[in-house]
Coordinates of C-alpha atoms in Angstrom, one line a residue:
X1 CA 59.2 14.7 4.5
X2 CA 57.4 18.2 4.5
X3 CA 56.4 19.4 7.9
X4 CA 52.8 20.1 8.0
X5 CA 51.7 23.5 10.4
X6 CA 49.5 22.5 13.6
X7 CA 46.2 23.9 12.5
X8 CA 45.5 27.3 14.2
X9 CA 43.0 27.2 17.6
X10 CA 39.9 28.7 16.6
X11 CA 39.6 32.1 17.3
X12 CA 36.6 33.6 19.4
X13 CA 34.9 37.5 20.4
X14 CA 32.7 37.8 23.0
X15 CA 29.9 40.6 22.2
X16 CA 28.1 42.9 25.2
X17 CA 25.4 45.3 23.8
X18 CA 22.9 47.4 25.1
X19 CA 20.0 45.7 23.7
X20 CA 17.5 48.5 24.9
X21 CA 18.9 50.9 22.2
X22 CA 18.3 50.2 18.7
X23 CA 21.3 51.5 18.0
X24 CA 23.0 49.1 19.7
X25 CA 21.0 46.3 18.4
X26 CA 21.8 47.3 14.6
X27 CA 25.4 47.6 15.3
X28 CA 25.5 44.4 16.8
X29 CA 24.3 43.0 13.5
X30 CA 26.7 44.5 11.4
X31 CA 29.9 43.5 14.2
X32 CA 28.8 39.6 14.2
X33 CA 27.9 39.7 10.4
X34 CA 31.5 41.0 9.9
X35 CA 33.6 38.7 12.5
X36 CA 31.7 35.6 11.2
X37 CA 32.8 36.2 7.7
X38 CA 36.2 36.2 8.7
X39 CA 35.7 33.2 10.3
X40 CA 35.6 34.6 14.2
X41 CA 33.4 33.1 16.4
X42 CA 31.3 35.2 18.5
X43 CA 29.4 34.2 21.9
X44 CA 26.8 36.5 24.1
X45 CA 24.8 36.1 26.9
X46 CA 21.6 34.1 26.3
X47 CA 19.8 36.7 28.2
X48 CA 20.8 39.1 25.2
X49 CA 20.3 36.9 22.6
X50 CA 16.5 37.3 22.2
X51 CA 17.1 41.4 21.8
X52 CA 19.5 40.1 18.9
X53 CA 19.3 39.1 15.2
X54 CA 21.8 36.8 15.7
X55 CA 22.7 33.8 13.2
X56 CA 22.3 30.2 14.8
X57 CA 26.7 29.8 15.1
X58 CA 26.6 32.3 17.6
X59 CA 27.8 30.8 21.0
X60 CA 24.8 31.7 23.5
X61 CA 26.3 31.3 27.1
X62 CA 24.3 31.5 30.1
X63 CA 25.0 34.8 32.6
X64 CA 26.1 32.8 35.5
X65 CA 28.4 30.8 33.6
X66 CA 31.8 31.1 35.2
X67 CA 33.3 30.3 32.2
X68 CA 31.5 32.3 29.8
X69 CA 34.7 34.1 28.6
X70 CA 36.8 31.2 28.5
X71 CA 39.0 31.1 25.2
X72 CA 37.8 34.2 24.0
X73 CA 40.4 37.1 23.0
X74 CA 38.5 40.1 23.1
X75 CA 35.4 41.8 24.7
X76 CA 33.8 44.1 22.2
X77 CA 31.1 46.0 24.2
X78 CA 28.6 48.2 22.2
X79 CA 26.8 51.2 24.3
X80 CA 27.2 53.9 26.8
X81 CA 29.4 54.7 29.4
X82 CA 27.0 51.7 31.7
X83 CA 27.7 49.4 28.8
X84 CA 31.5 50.2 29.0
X85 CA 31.1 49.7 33.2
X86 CA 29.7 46.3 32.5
X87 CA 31.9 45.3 30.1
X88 CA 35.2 46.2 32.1
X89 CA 33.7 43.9 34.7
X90 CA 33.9 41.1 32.7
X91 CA 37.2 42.3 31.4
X92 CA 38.7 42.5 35.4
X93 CA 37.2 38.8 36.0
X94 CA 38.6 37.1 33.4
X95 CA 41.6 39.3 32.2
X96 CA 40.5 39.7 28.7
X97 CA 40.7 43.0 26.8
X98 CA 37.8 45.3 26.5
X99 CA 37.1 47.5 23.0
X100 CA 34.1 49.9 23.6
X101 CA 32.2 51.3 20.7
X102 CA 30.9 54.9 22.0
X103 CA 27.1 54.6 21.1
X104 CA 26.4 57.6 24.2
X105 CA 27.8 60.7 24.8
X106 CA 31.2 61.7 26.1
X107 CA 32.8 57.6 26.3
X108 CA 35.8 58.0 27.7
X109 CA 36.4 54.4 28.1
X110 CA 35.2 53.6 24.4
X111 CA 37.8 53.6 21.8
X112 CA 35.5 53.6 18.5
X113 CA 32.4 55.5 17.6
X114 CA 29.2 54.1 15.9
X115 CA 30.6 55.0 12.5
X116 CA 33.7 52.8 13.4
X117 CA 32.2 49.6 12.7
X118 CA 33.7 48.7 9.7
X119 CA 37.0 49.8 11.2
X120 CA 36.6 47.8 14.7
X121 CA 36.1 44.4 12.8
X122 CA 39.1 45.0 10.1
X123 CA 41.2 45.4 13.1
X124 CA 39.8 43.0 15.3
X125 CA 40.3 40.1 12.1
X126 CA 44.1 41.4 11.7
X127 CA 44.8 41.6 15.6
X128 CA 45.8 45.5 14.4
X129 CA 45.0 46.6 18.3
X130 CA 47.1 46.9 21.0
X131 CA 46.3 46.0 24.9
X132 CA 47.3 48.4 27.5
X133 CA 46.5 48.5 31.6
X134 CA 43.8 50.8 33.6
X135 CA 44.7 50.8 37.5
X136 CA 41.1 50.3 39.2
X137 CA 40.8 50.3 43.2
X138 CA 40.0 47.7 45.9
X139 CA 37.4 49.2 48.1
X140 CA 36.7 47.6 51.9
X141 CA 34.1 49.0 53.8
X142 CA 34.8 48.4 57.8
X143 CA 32.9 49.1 61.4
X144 CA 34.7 48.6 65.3
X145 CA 36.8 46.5 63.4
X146 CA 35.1 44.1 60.8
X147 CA 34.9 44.1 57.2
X148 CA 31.4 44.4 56.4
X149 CA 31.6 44.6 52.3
X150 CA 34.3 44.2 49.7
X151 CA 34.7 45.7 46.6
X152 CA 36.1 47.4 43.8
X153 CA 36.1 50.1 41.0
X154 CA 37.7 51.0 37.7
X155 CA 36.2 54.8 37.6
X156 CA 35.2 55.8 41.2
X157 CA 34.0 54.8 44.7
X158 CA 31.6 57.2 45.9
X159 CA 30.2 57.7 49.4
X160 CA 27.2 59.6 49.6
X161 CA 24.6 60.5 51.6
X162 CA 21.6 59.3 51.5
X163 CA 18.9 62.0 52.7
X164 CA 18.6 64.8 50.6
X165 CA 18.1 67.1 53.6
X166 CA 20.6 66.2 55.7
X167 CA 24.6 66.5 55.0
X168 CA 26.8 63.3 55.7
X169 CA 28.9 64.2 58.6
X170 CA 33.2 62.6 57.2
X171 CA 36.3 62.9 58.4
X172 CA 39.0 62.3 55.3
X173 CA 42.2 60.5 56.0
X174 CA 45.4 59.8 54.0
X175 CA 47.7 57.0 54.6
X176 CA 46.4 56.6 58.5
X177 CA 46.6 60.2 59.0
X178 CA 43.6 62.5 59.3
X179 CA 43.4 65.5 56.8
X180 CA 40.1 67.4 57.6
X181 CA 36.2 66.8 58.1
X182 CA 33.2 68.1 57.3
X183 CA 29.3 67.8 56.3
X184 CA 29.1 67.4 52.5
X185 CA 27.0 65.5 49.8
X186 CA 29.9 62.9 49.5
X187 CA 33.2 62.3 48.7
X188 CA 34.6 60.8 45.5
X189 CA 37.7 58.4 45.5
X190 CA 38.9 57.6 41.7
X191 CA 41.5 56.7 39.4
X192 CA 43.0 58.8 36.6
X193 CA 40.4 57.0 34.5
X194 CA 37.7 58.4 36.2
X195 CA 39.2 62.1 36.7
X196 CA 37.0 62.2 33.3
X197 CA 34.0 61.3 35.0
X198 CA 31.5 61.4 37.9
X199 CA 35.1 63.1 39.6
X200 CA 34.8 66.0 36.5
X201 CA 31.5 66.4 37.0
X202 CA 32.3 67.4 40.8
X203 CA 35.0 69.9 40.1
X204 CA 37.8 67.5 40.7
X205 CA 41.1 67.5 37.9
X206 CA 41.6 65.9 34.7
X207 CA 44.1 63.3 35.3
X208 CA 46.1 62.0 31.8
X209 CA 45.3 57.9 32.0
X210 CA 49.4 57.1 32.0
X211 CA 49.4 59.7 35.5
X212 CA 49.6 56.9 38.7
X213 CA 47.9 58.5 41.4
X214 CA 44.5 58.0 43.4
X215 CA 41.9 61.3 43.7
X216 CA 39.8 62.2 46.3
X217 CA 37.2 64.9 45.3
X218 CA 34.6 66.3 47.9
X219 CA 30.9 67.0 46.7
X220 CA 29.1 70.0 47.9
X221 CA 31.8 70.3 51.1
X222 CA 30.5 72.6 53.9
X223 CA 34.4 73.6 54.4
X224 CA 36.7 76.4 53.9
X225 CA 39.4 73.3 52.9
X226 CA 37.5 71.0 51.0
X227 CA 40.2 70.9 47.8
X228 CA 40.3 68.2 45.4
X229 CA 43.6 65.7 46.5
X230 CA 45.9 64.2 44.2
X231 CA 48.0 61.3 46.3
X232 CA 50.5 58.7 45.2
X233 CA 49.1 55.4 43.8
X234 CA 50.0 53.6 46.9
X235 CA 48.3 55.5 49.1
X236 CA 45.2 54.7 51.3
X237 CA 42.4 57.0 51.4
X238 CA 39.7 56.7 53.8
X239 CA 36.5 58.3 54.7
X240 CA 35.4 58.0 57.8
X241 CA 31.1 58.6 58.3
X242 CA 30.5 60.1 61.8
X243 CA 29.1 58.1 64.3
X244 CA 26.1 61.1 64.5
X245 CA 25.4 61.5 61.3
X246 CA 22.8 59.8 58.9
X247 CA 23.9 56.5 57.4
X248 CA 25.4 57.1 53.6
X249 CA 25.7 54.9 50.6
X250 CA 28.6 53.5 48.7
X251 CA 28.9 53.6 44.9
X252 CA 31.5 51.6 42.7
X253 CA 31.6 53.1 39.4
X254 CA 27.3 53.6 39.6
X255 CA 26.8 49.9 39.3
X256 CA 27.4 48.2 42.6
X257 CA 25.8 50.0 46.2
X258 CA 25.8 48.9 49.8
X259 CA 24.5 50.9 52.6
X260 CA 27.2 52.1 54.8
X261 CA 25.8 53.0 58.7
X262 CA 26.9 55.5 60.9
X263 CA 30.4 55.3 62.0
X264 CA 31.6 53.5 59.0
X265 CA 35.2 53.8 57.4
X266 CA 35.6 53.2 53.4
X267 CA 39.0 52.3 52.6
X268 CA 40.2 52.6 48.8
X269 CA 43.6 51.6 47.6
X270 CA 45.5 51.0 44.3
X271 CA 43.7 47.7 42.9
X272 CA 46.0 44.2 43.0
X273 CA 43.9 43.9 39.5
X274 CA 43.8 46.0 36.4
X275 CA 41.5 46.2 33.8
X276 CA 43.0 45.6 30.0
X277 CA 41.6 47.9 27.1
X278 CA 42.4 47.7 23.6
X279 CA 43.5 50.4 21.8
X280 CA 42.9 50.5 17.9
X281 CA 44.2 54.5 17.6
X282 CA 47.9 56.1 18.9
X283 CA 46.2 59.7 19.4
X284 CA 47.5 61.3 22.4
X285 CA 44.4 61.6 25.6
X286 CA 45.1 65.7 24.5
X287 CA 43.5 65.1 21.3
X288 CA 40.9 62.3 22.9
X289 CA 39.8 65.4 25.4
X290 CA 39.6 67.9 23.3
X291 CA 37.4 65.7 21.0
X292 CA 35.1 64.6 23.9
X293 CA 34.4 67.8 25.0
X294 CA 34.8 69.8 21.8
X295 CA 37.1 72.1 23.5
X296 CA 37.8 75.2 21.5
X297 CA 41.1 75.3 20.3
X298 CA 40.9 76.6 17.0
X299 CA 43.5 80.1 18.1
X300 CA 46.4 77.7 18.3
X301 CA 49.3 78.3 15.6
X302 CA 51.3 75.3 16.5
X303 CA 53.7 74.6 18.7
X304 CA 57.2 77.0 18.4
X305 CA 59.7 75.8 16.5

């Protein structure tokens, strides 16, 4: 007797696009054409569907749905860096990869550009990616001693203030210890993933992605010590608002805000959860950052022999 092979489980994408940019909706297309010819289903949010030219198999899954990435092996997200944000939130909840198509500008997180297409669904159909780990950061927000908000963040946590006349009065600790205070714009806590972004745009260090560590990075710092910090990844940070000073506002990764009053403390440690990103290329982040930013390199002659 010939042993017959169990049948494979049918195999299934789920697809997050900026529907407001044509770009986006055209590349969409072309992704779900492609995956459904090889015989991958693909499912989206109903409230996308309607911006999409979608073919009736597509799996239309309402937002709320708790389950709405349940059996699927990949998240391919189309868009910007806000896109990218979105789509790693769904990656953290349900633990399933993330591969970004850069339809923006810089796209740090995204590992294809728009020309890509063809490329992304060849390798998606052959499983010719490979899955690798982003630390992100549990954010707790506290005042005389209860936790008024919860969160988390795969690029940054920001505190910032909120009246553009007036400076938000912090003092910065480390690990339980106070480091130094001062009236500034805000403070920036982030990961190596976000060194490359709202932390670059505030002076703070480029961090290569495989580099464990937290960042703190001041914004406009009334100080004569007001230095960007590199700490170990199990450090706590904390910023501490000053009971006199205007109330601020907290931002995780420019997506998710909550008012933080006057004497609150923001607390940001290593995340217990990651997010997973698939990788379809093995170039080093050198190359990546010098592509991004189209660093002038070309007086380099190699490296000595």
């Amino acid at each position: 007797m010939t042993a017959t092979a169990a049948p494979q489980a049918p195999r299934t994408v789920f697809l997050l696009a900026h529907t407001g940019r044509p770009a986006a909706v055209r590349s969409a297309e072309l992704v779900v054409l492609g995956l459904l010819r090889s015989g991958i289903g693909v499912r989206v949010l109903e409230a996308e569907a309607a911006d999409l030219p979608l073919p009736p198999s597509v799996e239309k899954i309402p937002d709320d749905c708790p389950e709405a990435l349940d059996g699927c092996e990949l998240i391919i997200v189309l868009g910007g860096d806000g896109t990218l944000l979105r789509g790693a939130e769904f990656s953290r909840a349900s633990g399933v990869p993330m591969l970004g198509v850069n339809l923006g500008r810089v796209g740090f997180l995204a590992e294809a550009e728009r020309d890509d297409l063809d490329k992304v669904v060849d390798r998606v159909v052959t499983r010719a990616y490979e899955v690798e780990e982003r630390m992100t950061l549990d954010v707790a927000v506290y005042q005389n001693g209860d936790t008024l908000h919860r969160d988390w963040a795969l690029n940054e946590a920001a505190v910032q203030k909120v009246s553009p006349e007036r400076m938000l009065e912090v003092v910065l600790a480390i690990d339980g210890r106070p480091v130094t205070g001062f009236g500034c714009d805000g403070v920036i806590c982030a990961t190596p993933t976000g060194s490359t972004a709202y932390a670059f745009s505030a002076g703070g260090p480029v961090v290569w992605p495989e580099v464990e560590a937290l960042l703190m990075v001041p914004i406009g710092a009334h100080a004569l010590f007001a230095k960007p910090l590199v700490t170990t990844p199990d450090s706590v940070l904390a910023v501490e608002v000053e009971p006199h000073t205007p109330h601020g506002v907290l931002w995780c990764d420019g997506r998710r805000t909550v008012e933080l009053p006057a004497g609150a403390r923001v607390e940001v440690r290593r995340g217990a959860v990651p997010v997973r990103l698939a990788r379809l290329h093995h170039a080093s982040f050198t190359d990546r950052l010098v592509a991004k930013f189209a660093l002038p390199v070309s007086g380099w002659r190699g490296a000595p022999h």
